[in-house]
mmCIF file of C-alpha atoms and ligand atoms in Angstrom:
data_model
loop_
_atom_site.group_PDB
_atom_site.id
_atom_site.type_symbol
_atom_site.label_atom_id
_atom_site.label_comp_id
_atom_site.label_asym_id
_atom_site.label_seq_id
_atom_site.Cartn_x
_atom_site.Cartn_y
_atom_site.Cartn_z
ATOM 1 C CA UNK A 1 70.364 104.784 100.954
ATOM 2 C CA UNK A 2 74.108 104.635 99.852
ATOM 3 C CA UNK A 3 75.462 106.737 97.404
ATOM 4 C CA UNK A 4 76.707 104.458 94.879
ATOM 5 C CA UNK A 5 77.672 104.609 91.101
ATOM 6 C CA UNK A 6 79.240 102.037 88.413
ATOM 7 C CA UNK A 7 81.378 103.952 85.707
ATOM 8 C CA UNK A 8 82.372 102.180 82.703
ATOM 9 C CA UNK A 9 85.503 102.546 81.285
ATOM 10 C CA UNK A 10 87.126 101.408 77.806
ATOM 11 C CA UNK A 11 90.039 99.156 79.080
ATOM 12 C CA UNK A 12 91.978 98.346 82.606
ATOM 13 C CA UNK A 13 94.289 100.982 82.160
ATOM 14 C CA UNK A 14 91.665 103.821 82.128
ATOM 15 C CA UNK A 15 90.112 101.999 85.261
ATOM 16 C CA UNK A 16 93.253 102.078 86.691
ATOM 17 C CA UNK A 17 93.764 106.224 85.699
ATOM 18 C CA UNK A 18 90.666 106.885 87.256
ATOM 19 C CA UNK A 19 91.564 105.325 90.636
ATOM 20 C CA UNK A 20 94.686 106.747 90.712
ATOM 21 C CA UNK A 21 93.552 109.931 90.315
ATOM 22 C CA UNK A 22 90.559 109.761 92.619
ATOM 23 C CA UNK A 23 93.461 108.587 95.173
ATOM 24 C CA UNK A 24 95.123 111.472 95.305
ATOM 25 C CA UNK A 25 91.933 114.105 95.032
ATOM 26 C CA UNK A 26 90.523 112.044 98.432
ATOM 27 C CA UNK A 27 93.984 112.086 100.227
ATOM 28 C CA UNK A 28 94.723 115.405 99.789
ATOM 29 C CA UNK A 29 90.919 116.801 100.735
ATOM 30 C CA UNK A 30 91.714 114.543 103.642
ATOM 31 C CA UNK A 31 95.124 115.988 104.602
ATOM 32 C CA UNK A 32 93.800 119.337 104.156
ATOM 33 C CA UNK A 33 90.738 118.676 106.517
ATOM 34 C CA UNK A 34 92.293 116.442 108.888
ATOM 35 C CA UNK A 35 96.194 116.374 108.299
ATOM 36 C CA UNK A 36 95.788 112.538 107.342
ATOM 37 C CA UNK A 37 94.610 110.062 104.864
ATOM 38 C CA UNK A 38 93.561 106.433 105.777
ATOM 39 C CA UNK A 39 93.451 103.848 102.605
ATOM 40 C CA UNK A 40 93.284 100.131 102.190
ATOM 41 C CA UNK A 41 94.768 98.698 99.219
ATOM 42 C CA UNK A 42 93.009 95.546 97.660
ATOM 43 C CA UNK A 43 95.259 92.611 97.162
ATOM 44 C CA UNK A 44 95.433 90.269 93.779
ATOM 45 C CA UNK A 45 96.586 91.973 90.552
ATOM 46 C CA UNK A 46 94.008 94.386 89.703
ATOM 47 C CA UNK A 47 95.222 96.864 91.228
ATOM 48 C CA UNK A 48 99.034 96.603 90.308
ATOM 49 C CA UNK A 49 98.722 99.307 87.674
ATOM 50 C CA UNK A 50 96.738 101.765 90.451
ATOM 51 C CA UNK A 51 99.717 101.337 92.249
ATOM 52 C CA UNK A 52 102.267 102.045 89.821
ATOM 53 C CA UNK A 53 100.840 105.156 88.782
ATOM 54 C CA UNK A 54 100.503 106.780 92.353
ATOM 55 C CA UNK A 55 103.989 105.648 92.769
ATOM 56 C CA UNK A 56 104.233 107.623 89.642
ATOM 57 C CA UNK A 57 102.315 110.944 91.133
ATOM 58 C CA UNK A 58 104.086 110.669 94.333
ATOM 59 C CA UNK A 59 105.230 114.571 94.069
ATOM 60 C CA UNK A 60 100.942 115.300 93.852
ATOM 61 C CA UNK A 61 100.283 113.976 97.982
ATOM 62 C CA UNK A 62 102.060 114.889 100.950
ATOM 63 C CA UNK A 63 103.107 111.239 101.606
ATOM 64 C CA UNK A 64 104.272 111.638 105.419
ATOM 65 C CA UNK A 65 100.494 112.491 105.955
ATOM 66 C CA UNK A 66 99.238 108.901 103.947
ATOM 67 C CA UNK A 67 98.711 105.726 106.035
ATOM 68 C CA UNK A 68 98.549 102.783 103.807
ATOM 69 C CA UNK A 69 96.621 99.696 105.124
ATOM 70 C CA UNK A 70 95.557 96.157 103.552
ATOM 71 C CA UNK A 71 92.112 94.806 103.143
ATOM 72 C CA UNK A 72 93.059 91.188 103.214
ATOM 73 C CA UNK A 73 96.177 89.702 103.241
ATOM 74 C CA UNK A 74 97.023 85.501 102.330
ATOM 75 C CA UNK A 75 98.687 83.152 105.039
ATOM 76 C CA UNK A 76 102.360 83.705 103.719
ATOM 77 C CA UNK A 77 105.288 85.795 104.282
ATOM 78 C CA UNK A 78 105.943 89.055 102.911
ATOM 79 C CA UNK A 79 108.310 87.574 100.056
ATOM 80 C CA UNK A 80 106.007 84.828 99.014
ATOM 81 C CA UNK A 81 104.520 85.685 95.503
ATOM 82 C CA UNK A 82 101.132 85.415 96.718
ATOM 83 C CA UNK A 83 101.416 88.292 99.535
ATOM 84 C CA UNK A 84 99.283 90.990 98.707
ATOM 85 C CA UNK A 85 102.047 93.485 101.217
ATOM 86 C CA UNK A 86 105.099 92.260 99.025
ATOM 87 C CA UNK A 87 102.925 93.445 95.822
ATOM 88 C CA UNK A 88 102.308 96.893 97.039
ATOM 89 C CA UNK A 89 105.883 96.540 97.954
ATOM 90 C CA UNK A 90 106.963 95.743 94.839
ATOM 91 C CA UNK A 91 104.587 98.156 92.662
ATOM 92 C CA UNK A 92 103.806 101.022 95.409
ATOM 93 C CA UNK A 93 105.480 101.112 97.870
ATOM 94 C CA UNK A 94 109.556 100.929 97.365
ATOM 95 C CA UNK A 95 109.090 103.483 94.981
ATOM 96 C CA UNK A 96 107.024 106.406 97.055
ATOM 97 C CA UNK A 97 108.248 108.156 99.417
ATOM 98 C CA UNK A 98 106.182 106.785 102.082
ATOM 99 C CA UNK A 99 107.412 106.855 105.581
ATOM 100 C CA UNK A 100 107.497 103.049 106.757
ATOM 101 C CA UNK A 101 105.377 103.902 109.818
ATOM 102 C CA UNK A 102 102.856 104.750 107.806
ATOM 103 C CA UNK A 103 102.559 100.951 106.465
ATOM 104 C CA UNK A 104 100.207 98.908 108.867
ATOM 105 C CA UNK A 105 100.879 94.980 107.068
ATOM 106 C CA UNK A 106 98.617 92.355 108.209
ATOM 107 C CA UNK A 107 101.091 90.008 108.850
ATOM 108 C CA UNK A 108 100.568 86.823 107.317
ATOM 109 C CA UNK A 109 102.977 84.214 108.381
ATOM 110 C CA UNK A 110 102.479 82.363 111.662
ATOM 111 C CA UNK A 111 99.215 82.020 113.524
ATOM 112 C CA UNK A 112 96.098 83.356 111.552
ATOM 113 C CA UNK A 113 94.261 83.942 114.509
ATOM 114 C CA UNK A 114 97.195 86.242 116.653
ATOM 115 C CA UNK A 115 97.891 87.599 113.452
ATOM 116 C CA UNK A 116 94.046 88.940 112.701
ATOM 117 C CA UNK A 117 94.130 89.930 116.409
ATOM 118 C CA UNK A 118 97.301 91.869 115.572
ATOM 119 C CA UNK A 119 96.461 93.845 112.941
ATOM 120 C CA UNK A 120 93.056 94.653 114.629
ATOM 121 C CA UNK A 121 94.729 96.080 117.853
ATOM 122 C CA UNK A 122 96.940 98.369 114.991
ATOM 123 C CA UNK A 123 93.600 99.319 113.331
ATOM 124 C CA UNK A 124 92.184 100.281 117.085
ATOM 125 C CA UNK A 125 95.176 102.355 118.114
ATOM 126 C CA UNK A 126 95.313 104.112 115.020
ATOM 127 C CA UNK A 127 91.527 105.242 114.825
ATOM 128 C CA UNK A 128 92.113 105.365 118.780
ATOM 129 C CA UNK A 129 88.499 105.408 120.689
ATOM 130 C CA UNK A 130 86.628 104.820 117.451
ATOM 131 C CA UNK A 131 83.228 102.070 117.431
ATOM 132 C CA UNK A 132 84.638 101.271 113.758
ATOM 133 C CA UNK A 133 87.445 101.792 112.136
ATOM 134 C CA UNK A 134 86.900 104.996 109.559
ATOM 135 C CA UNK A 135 88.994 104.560 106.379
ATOM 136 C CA UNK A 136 89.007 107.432 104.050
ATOM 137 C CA UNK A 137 89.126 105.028 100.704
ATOM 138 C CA UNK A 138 89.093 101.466 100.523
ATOM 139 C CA UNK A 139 89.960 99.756 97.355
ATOM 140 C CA UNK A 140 88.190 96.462 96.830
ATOM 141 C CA UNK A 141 88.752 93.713 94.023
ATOM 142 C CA UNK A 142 86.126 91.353 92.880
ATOM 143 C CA UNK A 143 86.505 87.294 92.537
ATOM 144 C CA UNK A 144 84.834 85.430 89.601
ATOM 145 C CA UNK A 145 83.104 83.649 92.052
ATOM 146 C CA UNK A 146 81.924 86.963 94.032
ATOM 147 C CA UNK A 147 83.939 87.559 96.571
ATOM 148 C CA UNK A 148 85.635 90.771 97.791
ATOM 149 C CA UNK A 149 88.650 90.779 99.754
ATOM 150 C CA UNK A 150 89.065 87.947 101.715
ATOM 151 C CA UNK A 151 84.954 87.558 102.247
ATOM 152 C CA UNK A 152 84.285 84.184 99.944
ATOM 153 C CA UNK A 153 80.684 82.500 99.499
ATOM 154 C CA UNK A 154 79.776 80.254 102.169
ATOM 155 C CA UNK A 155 82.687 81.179 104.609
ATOM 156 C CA UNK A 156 82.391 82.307 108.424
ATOM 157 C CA UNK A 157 83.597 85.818 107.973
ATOM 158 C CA UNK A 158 80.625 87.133 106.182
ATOM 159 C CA UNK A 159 78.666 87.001 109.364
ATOM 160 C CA UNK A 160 80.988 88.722 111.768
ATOM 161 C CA UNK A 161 79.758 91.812 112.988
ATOM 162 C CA UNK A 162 81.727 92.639 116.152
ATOM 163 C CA UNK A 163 85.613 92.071 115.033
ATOM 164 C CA UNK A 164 87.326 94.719 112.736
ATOM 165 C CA UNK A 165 89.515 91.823 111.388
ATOM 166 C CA UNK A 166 88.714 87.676 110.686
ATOM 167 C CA UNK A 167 90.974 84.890 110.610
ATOM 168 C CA UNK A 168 88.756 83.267 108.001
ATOM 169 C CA UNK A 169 89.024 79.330 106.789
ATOM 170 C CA UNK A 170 88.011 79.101 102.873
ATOM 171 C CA UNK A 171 87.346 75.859 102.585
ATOM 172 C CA UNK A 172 88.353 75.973 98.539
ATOM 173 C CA UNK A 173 91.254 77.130 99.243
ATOM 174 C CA UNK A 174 92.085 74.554 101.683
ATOM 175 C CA UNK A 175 93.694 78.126 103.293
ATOM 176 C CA UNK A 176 92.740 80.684 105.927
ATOM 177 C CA UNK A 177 93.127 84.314 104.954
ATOM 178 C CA UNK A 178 93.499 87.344 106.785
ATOM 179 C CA UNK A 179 90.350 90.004 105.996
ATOM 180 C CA UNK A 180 88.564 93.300 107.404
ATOM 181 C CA UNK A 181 85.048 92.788 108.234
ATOM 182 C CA UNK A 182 82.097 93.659 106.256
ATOM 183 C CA UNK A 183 81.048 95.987 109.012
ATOM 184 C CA UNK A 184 84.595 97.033 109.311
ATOM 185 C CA UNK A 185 84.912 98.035 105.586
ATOM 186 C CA UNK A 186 81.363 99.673 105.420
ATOM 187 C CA UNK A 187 82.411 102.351 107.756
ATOM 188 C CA UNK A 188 84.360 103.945 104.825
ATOM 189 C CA UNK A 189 83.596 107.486 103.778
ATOM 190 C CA UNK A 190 84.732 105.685 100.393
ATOM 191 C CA UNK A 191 84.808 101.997 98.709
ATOM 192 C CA UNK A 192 85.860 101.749 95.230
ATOM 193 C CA UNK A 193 85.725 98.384 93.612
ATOM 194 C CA UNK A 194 87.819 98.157 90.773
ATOM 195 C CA UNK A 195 87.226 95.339 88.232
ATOM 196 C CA UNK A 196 88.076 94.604 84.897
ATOM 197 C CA UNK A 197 88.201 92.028 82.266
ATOM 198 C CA UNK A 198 85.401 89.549 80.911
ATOM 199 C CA UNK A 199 86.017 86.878 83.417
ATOM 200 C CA UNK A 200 83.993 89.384 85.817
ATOM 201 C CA UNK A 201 81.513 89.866 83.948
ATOM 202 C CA UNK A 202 78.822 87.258 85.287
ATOM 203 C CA UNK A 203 79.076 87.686 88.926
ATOM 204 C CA UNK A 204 79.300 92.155 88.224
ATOM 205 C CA UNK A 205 76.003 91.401 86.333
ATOM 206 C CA UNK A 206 74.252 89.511 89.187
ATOM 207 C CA UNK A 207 76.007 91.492 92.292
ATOM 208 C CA UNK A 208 74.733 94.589 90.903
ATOM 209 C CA UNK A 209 71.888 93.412 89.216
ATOM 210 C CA UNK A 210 70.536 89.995 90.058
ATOM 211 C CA UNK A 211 69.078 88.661 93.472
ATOM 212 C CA UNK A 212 69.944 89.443 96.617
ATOM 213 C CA UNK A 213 72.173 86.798 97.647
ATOM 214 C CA UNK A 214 75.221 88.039 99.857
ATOM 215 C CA UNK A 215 76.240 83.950 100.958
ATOM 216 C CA UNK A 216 76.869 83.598 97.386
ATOM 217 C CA UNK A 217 77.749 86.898 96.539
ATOM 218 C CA UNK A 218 79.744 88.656 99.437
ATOM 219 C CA UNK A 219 80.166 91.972 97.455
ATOM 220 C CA UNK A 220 76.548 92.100 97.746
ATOM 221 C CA UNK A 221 77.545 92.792 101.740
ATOM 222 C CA UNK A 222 79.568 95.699 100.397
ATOM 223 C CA UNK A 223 77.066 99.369 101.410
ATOM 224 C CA UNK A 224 78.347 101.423 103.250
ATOM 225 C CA UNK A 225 76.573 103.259 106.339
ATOM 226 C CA UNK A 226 77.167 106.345 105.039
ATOM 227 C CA UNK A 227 80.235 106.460 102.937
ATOM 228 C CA UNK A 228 80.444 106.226 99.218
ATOM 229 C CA UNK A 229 80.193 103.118 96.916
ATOM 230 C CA UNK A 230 82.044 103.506 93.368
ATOM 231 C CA UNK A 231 82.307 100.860 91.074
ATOM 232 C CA UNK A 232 85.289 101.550 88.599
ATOM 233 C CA UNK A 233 85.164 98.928 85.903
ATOM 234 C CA UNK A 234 86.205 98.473 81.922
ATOM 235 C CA UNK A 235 83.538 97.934 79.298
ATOM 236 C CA UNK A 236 84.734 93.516 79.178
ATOM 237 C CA UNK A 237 83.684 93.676 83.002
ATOM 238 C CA UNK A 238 80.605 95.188 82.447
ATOM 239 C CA UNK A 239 79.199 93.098 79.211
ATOM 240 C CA UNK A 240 76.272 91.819 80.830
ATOM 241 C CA UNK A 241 75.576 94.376 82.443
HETATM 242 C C1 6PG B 301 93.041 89.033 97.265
HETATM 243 C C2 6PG B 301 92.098 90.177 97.064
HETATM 244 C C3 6PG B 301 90.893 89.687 96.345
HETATM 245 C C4 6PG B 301 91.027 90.227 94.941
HETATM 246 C C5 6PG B 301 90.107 89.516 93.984
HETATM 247 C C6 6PG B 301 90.380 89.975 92.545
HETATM 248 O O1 6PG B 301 93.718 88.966 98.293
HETATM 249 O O2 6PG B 301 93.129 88.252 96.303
HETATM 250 O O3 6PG B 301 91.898 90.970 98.058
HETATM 251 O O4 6PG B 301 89.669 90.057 96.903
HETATM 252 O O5 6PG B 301 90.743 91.626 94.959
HETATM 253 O O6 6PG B 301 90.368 88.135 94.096
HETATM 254 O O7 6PG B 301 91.700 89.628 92.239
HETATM 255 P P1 6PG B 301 92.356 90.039 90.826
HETATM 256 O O8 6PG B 301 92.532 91.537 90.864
HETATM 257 O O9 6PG B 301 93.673 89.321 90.799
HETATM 258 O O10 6PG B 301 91.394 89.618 89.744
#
């Protein structure tokens, strides 16, 4: 059964406090038990304030031990608005102290497909050996329409179970984008969703309370093996719940 828990919180920025701060407690238990910490950073603009306050704290981690990687990343270059890498750049990381090694991009200019198989052979060598990748924390957004990093309803990614990373077409979207694999993100020894404002409120409500229905509702896919599952969300997010 996963361990899994929804706090409530009274406005974005406290959501954002709290995963901050849960950040740094998990990568320094990990640097202390295994001289490294493995996260993946959740793309959109949820988590721009997360960012900005561990870029904040960077004097609480020992950043040469961090390894910073990307759930999902969109089909442009780095300095297109819409890159989820140039707005970690831009709120995280040119302002911590973050070795540059230590930043795996997903690349997403230029073939979706070598670029998915690119950023899986960097995932592979860096948890060399391993079945699954096994990030420490993984921070995941939420969609209004349900969907969790790149993982929409009705796309081809949601069934993968052998890749670590998809090249995955989104038909809405008229787009392909670059996203770990549910199987691939439920390895973690910790997911924390982080969602906030009323315009999440419906599809919070029936991920974590209504039917079963993962086609429709990919963060319903989201449980992992036997990592942790935190939902960190504000009190306009969680209205119907
Ligand atoms: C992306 C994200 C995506 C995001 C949700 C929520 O690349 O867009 O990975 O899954 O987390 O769409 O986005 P907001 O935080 O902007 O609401």
């Amino acid at each position: 059964m996963t361990d899994s828990s929804v706090s409530i919180f009274d406005d974005a920025e406290q959501v954002a406090q709290a995963a901050a701060d849960r950040f740094v407690e998990l990568a320094n238990s990990s640097i202390t038990s295994k001289n490294r910490f493995a996260a993946a950073l959740s793309g959109g603009s949820t988590p721009k304030q997360v960012h900005r306050l561990l870029a904040q704290s960077s004097r609480l981690v020992d950043w040469s031990k961090v390894h910073l990687f990307f759930g999902d990343e969109r089909t442009v270059p780095a300095d297109h608005p819409d890159s989820n890498f140039g707005m970690a750049q831009e709120t995280l990381l040119s302002e911590s102290p973050l070795p540059a090694d230590n930043v795996h991009q997903i690349k997403g200019d230029g073939d979706p497909a070598l670029n998915a198989a690119a950023y899986e052979r960097e995932l592979r060598a860096f948890f060399a050996g391993a079945e699954w990748p096994q990030f420490d924390l993984i921070f995941l957004g939420l969609g209004a329409d349900g969907h969790t990093a790149s993982l929409f309803p009705h796309t081809e990614a949601l069934a993968e179970r052998n890749d670590w990373v998809s090249a995955n077409w989104v038909e809405k979207l008229r787009t392909y984008r670059l996203t770990l694999t549910v199987p691939a993100i439920n390895q973690a020894r910790e997911i924390i969703f982080l969602v906030t404002g009323k315009e999440k409120a419906e599809a919070l409500a029936a991920i974590l309370q209504g039917p079963r229905n993962p086609q429709l509702l990919p963060a319903q896919l989201i449980s992992p093996a036997s990592g942790r599952l935190s939902w960190f969300v504000d009190k306009a997010a969680a209205e119907k719940l």
